[in-house]
XYZ file of C-alpha atoms in Angstrom:
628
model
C 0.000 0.000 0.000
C 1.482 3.223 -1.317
C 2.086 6.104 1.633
C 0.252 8.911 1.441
C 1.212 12.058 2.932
C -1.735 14.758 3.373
C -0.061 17.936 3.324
C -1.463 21.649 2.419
C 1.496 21.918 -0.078
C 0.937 21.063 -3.199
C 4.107 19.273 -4.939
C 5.251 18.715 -8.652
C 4.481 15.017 -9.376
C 5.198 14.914 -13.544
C 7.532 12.609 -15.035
C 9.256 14.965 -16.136
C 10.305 16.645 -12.365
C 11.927 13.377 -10.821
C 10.968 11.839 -7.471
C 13.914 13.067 -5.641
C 11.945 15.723 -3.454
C 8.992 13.219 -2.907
C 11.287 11.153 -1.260
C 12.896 13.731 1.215
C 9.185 14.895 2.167
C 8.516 11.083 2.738
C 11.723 10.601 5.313
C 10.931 14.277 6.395
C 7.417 13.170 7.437
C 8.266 9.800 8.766
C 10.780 11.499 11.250
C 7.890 13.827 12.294
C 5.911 10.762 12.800
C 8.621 9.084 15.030
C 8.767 12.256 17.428
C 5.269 12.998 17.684
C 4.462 9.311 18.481
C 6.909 8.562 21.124
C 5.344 12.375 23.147
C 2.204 10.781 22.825
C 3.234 7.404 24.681
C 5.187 9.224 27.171
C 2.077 11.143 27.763
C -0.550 8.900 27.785
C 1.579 6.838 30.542
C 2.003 9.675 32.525
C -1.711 10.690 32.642
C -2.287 6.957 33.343
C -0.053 6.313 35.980
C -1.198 9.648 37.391
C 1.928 9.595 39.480
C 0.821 6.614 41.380
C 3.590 4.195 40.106
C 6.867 5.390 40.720
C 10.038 3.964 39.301
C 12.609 2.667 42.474
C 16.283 2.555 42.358
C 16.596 -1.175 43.771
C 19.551 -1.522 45.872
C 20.371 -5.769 45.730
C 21.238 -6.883 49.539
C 23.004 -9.691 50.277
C 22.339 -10.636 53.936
C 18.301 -9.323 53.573
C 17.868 -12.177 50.607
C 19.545 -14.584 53.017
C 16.664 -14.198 55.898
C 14.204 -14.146 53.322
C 15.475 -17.379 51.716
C 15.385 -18.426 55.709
C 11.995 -17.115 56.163
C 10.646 -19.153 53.241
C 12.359 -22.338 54.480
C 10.446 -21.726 57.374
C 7.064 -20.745 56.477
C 6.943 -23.039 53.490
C 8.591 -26.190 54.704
C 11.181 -26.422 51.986
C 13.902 -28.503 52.813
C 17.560 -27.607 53.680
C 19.006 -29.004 50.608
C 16.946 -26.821 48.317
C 19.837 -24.424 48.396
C 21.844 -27.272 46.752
C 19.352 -28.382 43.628
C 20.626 -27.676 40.361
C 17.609 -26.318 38.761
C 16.934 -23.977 41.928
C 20.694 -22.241 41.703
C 19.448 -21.373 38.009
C 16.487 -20.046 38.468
C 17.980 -17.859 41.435
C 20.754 -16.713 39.067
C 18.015 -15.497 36.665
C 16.094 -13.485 38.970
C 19.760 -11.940 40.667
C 23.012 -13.104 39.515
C 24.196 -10.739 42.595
C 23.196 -13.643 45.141
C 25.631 -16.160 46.687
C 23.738 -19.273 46.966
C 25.059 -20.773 50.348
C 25.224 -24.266 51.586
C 22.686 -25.866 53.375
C 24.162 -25.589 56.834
C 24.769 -22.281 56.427
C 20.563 -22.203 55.683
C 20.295 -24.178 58.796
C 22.207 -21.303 60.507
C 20.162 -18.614 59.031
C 17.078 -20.670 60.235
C 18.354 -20.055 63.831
C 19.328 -16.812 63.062
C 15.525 -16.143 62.405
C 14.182 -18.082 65.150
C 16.447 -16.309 67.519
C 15.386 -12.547 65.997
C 11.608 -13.311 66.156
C 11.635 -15.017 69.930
C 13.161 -12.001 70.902
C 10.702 -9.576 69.144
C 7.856 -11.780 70.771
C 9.083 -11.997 74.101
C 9.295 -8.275 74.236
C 5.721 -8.198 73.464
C 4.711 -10.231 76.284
C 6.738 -8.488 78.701
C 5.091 -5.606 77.653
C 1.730 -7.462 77.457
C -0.571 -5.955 80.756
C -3.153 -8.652 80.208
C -3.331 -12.395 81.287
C -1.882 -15.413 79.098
C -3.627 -18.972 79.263
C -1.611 -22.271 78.258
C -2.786 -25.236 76.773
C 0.080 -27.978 76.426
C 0.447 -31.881 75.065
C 2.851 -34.557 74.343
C 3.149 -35.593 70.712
C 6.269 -38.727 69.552
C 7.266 -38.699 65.992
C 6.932 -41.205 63.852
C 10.720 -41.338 62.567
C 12.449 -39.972 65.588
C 12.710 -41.611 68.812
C 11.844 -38.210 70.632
C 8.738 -37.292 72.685
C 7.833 -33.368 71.718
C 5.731 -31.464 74.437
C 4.300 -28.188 72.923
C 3.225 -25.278 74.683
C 0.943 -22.666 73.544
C 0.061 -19.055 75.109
C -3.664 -17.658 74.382
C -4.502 -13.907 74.851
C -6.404 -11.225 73.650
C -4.291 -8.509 72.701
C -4.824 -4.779 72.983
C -7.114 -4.614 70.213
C -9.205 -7.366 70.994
C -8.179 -9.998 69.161
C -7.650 -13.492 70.057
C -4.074 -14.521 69.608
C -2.259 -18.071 69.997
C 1.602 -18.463 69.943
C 3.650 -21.553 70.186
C 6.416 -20.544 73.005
C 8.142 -24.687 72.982
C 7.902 -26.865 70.974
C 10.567 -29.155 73.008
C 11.959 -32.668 73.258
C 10.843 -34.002 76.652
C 13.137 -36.834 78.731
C 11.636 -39.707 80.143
C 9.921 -40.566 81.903
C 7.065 -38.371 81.494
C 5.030 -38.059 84.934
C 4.342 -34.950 86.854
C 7.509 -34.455 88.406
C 9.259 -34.217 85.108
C 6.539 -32.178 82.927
C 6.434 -29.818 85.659
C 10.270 -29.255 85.593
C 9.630 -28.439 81.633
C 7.093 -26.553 81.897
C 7.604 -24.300 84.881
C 11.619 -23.832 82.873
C 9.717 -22.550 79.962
C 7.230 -20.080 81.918
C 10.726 -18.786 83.658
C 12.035 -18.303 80.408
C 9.351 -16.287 78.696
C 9.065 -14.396 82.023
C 5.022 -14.999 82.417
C 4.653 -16.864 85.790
C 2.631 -13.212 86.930
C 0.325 -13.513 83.809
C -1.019 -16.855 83.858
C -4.892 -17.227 84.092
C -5.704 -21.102 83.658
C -3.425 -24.185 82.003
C -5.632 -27.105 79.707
C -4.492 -30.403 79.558
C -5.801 -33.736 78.764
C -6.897 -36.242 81.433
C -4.112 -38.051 81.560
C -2.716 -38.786 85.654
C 0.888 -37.050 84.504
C -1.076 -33.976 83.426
C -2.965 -34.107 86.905
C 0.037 -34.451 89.000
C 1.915 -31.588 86.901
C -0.828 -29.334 87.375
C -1.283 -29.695 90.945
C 2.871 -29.050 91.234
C 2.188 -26.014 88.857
C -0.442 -24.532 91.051
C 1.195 -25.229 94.556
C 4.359 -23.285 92.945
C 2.315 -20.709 91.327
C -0.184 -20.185 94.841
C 3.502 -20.084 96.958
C 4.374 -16.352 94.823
C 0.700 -15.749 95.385
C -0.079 -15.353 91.324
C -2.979 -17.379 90.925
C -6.591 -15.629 91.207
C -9.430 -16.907 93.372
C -6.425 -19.496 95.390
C -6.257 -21.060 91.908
C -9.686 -22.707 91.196
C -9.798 -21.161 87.511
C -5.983 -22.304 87.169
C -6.791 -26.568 85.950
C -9.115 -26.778 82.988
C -9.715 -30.070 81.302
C -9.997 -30.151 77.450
C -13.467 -30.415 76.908
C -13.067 -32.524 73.977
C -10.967 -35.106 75.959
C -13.960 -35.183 78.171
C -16.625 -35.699 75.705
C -14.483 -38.342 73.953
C -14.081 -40.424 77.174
C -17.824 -40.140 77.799
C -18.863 -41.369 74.466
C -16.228 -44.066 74.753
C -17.996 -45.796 78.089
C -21.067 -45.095 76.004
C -19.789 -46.910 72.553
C -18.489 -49.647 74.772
C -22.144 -51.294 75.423
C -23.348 -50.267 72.095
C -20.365 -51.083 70.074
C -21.152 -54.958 69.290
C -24.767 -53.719 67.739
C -22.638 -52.285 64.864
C -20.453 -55.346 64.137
C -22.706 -56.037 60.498
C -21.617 -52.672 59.368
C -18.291 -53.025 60.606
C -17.800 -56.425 58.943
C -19.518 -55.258 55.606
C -17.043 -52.760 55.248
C -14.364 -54.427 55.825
C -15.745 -56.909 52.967
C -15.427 -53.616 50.925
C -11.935 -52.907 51.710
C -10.758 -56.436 50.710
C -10.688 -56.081 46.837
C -10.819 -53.274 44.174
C -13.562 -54.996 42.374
C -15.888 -55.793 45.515
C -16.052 -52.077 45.838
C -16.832 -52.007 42.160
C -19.403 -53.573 42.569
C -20.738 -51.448 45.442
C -20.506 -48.261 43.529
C -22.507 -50.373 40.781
C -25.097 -50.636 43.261
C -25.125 -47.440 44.179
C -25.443 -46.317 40.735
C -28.451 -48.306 40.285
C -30.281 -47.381 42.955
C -29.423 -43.791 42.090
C -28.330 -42.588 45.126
C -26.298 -39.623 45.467
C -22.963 -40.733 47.298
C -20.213 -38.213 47.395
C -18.329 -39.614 50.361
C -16.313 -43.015 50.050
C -17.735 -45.022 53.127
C -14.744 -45.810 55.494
C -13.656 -48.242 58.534
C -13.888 -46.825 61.724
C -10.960 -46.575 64.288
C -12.675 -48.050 67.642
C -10.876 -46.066 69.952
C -11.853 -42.793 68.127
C -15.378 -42.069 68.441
C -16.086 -39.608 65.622
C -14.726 -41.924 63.315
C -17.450 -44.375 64.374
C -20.049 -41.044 63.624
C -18.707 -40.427 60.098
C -18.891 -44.351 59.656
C -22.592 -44.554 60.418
C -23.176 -40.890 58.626
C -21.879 -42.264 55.266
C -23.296 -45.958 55.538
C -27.127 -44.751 56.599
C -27.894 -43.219 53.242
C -26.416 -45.991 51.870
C -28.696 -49.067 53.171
C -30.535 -49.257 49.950
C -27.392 -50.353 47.975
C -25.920 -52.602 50.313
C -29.342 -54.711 49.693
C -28.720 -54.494 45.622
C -24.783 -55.999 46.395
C -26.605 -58.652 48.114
C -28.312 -59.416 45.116
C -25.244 -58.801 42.426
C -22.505 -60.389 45.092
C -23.521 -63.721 45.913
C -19.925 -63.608 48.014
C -21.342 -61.142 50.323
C -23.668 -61.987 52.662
C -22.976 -59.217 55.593
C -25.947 -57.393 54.603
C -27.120 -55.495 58.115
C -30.947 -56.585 58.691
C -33.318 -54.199 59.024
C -32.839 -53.751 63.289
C -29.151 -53.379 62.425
C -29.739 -50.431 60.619
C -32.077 -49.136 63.242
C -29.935 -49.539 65.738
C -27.527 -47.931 63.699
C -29.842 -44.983 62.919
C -30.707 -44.774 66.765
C -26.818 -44.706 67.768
C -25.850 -42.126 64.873
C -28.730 -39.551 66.237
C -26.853 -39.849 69.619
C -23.429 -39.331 68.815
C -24.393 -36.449 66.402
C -25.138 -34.719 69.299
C -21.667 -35.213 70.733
C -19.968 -34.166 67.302
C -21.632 -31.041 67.173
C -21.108 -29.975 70.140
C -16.856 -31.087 69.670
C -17.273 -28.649 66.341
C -18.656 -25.796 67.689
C -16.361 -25.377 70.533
C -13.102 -26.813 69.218
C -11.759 -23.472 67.622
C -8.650 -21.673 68.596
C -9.417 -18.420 66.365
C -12.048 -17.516 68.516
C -13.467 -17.474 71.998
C -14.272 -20.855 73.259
C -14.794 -20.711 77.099
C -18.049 -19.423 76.727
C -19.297 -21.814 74.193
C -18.430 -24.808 76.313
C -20.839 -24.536 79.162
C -24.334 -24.355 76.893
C -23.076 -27.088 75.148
C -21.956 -29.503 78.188
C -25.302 -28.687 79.483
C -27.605 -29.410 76.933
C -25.904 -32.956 76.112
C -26.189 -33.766 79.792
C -30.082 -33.043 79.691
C -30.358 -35.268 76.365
C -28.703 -37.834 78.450
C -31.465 -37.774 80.928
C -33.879 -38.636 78.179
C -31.539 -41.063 77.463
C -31.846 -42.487 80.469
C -35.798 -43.218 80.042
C -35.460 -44.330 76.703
C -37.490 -46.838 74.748
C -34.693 -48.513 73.416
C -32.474 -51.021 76.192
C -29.838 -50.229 74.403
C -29.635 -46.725 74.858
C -30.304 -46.735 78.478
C -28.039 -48.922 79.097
C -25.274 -46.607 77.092
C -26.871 -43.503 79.293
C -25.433 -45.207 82.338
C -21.902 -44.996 82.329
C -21.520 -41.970 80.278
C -24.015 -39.857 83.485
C -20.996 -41.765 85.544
C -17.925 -40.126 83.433
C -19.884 -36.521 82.997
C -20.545 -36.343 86.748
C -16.279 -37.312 87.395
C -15.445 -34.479 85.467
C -17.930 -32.012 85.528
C -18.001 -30.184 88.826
C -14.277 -29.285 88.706
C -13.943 -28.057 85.703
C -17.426 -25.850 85.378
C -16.120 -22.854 87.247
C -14.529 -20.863 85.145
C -16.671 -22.313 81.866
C -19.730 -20.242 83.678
C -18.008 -17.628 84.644
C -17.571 -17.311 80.697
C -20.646 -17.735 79.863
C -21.789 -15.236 82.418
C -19.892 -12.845 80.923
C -21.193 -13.634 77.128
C -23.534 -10.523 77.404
C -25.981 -12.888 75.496
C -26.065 -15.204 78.441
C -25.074 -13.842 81.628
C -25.991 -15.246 84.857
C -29.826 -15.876 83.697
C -28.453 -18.607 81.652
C -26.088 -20.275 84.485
C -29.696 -20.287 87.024
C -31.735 -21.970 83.781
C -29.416 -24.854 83.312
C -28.258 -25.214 86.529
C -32.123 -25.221 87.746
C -32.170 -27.913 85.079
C -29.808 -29.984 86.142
C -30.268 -30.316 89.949
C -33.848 -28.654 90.784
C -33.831 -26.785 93.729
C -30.263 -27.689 95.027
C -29.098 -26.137 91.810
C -29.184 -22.759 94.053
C -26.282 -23.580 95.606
C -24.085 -23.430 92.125
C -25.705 -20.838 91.131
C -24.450 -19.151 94.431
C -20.711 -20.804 93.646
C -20.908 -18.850 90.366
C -22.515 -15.567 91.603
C -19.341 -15.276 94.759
C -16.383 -16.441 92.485
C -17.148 -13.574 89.859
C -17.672 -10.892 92.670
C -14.514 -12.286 94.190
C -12.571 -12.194 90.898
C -14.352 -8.762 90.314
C -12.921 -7.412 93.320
C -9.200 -8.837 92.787
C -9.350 -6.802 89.208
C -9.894 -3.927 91.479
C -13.369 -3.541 91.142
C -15.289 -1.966 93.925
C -18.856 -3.897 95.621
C -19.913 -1.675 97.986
C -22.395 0.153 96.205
C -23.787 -3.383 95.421
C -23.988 -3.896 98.910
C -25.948 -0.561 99.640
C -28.140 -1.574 96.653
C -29.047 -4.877 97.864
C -29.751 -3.347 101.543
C -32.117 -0.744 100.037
C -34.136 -3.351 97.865
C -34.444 -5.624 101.510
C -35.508 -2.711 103.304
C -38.261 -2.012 100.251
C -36.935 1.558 100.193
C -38.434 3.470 96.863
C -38.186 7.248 95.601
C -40.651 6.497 92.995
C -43.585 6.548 94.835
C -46.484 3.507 94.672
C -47.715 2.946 91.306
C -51.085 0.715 90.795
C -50.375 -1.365 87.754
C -53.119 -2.753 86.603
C -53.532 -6.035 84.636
C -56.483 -4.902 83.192
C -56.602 -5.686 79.026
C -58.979 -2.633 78.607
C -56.974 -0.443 80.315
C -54.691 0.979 77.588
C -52.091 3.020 79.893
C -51.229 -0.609 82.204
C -48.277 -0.731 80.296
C -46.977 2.101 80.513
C -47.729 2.051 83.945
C -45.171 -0.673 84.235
C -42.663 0.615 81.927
C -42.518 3.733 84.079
C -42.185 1.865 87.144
C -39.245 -0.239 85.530
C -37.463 2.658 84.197
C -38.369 4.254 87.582
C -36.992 1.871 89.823
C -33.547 1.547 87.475
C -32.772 4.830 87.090
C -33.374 6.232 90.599
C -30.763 2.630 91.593
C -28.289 3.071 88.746
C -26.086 5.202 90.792
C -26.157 2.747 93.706
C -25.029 -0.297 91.555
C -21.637 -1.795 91.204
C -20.259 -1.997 87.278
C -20.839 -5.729 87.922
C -24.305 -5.509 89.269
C -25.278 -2.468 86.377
C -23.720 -4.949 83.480
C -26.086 -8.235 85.302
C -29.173 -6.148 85.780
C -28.819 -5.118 81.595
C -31.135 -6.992 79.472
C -29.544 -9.606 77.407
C -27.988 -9.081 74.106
C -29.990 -10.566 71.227
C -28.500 -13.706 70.124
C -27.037 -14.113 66.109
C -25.064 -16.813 64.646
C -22.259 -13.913 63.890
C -22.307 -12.444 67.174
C -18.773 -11.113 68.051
C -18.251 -11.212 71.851
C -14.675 -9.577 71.406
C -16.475 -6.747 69.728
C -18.779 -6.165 72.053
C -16.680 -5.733 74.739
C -13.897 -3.670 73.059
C -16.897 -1.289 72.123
C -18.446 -1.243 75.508
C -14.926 -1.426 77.795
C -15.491 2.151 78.932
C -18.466 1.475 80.374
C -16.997 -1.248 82.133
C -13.281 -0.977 82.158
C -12.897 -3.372 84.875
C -15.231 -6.260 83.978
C -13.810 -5.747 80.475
C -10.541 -6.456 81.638
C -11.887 -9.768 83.334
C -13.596 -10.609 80.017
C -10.239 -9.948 77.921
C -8.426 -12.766 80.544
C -11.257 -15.012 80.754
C -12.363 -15.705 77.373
C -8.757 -15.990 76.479
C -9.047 -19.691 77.722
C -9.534 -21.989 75.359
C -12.501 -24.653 76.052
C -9.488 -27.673 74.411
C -6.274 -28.323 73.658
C -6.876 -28.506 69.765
C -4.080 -25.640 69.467
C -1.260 -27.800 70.822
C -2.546 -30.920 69.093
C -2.322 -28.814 65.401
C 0.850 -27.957 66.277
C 1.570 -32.037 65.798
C 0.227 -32.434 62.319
C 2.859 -29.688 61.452
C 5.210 -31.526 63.225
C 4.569 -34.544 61.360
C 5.354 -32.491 58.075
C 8.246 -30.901 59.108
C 9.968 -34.371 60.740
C 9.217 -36.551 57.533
C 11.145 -39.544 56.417
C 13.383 -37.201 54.511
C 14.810 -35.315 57.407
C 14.309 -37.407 60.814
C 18.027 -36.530 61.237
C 16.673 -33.082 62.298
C 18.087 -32.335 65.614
C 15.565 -31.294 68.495
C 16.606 -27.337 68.048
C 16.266 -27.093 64.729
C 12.433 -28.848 65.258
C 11.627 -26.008 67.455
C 13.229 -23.523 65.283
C 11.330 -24.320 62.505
C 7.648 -25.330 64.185
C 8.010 -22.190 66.612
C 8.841 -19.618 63.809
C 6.389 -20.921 61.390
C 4.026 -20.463 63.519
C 5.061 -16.742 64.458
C 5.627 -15.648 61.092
C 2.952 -13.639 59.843
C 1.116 -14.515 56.559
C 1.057 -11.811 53.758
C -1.846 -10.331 52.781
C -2.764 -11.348 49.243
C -2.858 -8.550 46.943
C -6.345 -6.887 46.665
C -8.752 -7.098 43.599
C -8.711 -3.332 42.994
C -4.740 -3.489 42.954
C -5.071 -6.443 40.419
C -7.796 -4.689 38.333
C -5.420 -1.093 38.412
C -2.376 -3.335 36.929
C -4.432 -4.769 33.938
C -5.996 -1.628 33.628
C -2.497 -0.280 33.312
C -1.421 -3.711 31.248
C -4.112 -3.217 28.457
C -3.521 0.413 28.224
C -0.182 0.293 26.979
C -0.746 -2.609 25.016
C -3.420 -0.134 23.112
C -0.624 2.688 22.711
C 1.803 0.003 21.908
C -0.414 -1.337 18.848
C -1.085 2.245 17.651
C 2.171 3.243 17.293
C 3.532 0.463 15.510
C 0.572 0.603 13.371
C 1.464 4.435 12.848
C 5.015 3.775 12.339
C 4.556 1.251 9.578
């Protein structure tokens, strides 16, 4: 295609005049072109950017790329020897020829290096820390080493109320492992970190060590005189230790009523093709079946839930592989799968209950309690039940709830009490629930351990006392008001709402903060109700309560947070590096866990780069179709 110059100048084109001074005009013109063009890019990028991207001098550092190679190691589980692949050195020496890839002791140095920078950084913060620190702790072995870890985490709400969890050890314990030693280890550790005047509660499993530590832990604690209320909120059992040894006495007498199932699966599991032929059946009977159906593991009653949760929908098919299998002839009769249904209902009720208060990102304590509760009522109606099988299940799980129980409800109603959603109203319902009218008297245990703890946060009940000594007395400034209960009388409500209001303002001024927050009506209850919240928004009404409430709910209702800390164990001591030495396991688990994760890049950001990406592409393709 011929170029075509549209100029205001008009220029000799006859045969006779040559083509010389076309030519010129054309290179003239293209040059223009070339100038004019580039401006426009430079300008169109500029208006773009709108001064927003700025170009960095980058300054390549050494040592910095070290730690972060360190850091990565760490966070991301590489191993040591990455430093020492081949393909890895390459693609390093692409990105920055600059760096000196090291050796991989020299990574297992800078590991340390890290660990050693960021215990510091967080031991500073908990020195400065002015609230209380709860521990939950548990012994893990590997399965390629021949050490025994013990991992111990801190819980606390920090300064803007959010629940934290650190790992402070993650250490190889001697034998043997009774009380005697795990306090030694433990009570080393709380020296170390410099917390033994900040501890609220430790929560262990039920194992005798654990019981015999504590009790060491507590004298030792009581003896500096660190401990509030002499130490009764100091030993908290993991709830879901507790729940897991009731349902075991309960699976126990129940647990030969599922042998069928038990035994038809295994038939499953002893041949590709017999499972085949299962899914064949399912198929046929059209039954939607998104879960493979798995063994149980006896000793783990959950498993035996998820067992009976899969299998139940699947009755139907098991009948059509008795028909295609002639080889199987398990099939559950039609009481078996009753039975099954019956026991499944019940243990439902247990693995709820585990899930809803087995968190460690968010307050527990509180949740515990309303749980505990409500599956001890249910086991009351198992007790009546109109199956024999049931009642007799009912028995020895009341046994195991009662053993536990009592000493470790304290400080799980005192939670709940202060969940504004709950308060004491709900402590009176399910205690009045529980034992009828002697359920006064923990009600009473409840209602003197808060004021007690309320008044060793500094908190002040004498103008509770005045208030309750007016109300005996039947002293009122308001004056006698006839209510009447009278439908047609249209003011008898107000007539109540004024004496209400009355009566609570003219005693506001002679209640304690603990007695003003009890007397409040309840906050409505939501699924996404955030307790932290509402106290951080409403601690100047009640500075000290909220300060209780920041300690208390820092307590985790399990020890799920130490046992996590074991499946990252079991990554970071694989087959590949059980050489690891015990240091460099702490190192590694500790550091992971206090690294912080970055925060992905945001959608606007992504949309403003291929905003920016498409743009230039645009003034790219228009300038190369101008220059051509």
């Amino acid at each position: 295609m011929p170029y075509v110059s549209i100029v205001k100048k008009k220029m000799a084109g006859d045969s006779s005049c040559g083509t010389s001074h076309l030519k010129k005009h054309i290179d003239n013109c293209i040059a223009r072109r070339h100038r004019s063009g580039g401006q426009q890019v430079l300008q169109l990028a500029k208006n773009a950017l709108d001064d927003k991207v700025k170009v960095q001098t980058f300054k390549f550092d050494q040592e910095r790329s070290r730690m972060d190679l360190a850091r990565a190691i760490i966070k991301h589980n590489y191993p040591f020897n990455i430093v020492e692949h081949e393909y890895f050195e390459i693609f390093l020496n692409n990105l920055e020829p600059n760096f000196k890839l090291i050796s991989r002791n020299t990574a297992r140095a800078d590991v340390i290096s890290v660990y050693k920078e960021e215990k510091a950084k967080l031991y500073k913060y908990l020195d400065d820390f002015d609230g209380k620190i709860s521990l939950t702790t548990d012994l893990w072995t590997s399965d390629h080493q021949n050490f025994a870890y013990a991992c111990l985490t801190a819980h606390y709400v920090n300064e803007h109320w959010e629940l934290k969890k650190k790992i402070i050890a993650f250490k190889s314990v001697p034998y043997p492992h009774d009380g005697e030693t795990l306090f030694r280890f433990i009570s080393d550790i709380i020296l170390e970190w410099n917390i033994d005047k900040k501890l609220t509660s430790v929560v262990v499993d039920n194992a005798s060590s654990n019981d015999s530590m504590v009790k060491c832990l507590k004298s030792w604690l009581l003896d500096k005189s660190l401990l509030n209320l002499g130490g009764d909120l100091f030993h908290v059992r993991c709830s879901a230790h507790i729940l897991n040894l009731i349902v075991q006495d309960g699976l126990a007498i129940v647990g030969k009523l599922l042998h069928k199932i038990r035994e038809t699966l295994k038939y499953l599991k002893r041949s590709t093709s017999s499972y085949q032929k299962f899914e064949n059946a399912i198929n046929q009977c059209k039954l939607k079946n998104k879960k493979r159906v798995g063994m149980d593991v006896q000793n783990r009653w959950n498993s035996t839930f998820l067992m009976l949760e899969t299998a139940l929908p699947l009755k139907e098919a098991f009948c059509r592989l008795e028909q295609m299998d002639r080889n199987y002839k398990l099939n559950p009769s039609e009481n078996d799968w009753k039975v099954a249904s019956v026991v499944h209902g019940c243990l439902k009720k247990f693995y709820e209950a585990t899930c809803h208060f087995s968190g460690s990102n968010f307050p527990t304590a509180n949740v515990f309690f309303p749980d505990i509760c409500n599956l001890r009522l249910k086991m009351r109606q198992w007790e009546v039940s109109e199956h024999d099988f049931i009642r007799e299940m009912a028995i020895p799980m009341k046994a195991k709830f009662e053993k536990y129980w009592e000493e470790c409800s304290l400080v799980l109603a005192i939670a709940v009490v202060l969940d504004p959603r709950f308060k004491l109203a709900l402590v009176e319902y399910y205690y009045n629930e529980l034992y009828g009218e002697g359920g006064e008297r923990y009600v009473d245990r409840v209602r003197n351990a808060i004021a007690d703890l309320f008044v060793e946060y500094g908190g002040d009940l004498a103008p509770f006392s005045s208030y309750v000594d007016n109300i005996g007395e039947g002293t009122s400034t308001c004056g006698n008001i006839d209510v009447q209960d009278d439908d047609d009388d249209k003011l008898s409500d107000f007539d109540k709402w004024y004496q209400q209001s009355c009566s609570s303002t003219i005693l506001a001024s002679q209640k304690s903060e603990l007695q003003s927050y009890l007397d409040e009506p309840v906050f409505p209850r939501k699924d996404d109700f955030d307790i932290l919240g509402w106290w951080k928004a409403n601690s100047p009404k009640f500075p000290i309560l909220s300060k209780m409430a920041r300690d208390i709910l820092a307590i985790p209702a399990t020890t799920v947070a130490s046992e996590s800390a074991f499946s990252v164990g079991g990554r970071v001591i694989d087959e590949t590096r059980a050489s690891l030495l015990p240091d460099v396991v702490e190192a590694l688990i500790t550091t992971g866990d206090w690294l912080p994760l970055k925060k992905k890049r945001s959608k606007s950001f992504m949309f403003m780069f291929l905003l920016l990406f498409f743009l230039f592409k645009s003034i790219l393709q228009v300038c190369l179709v101008e220059l051509l």
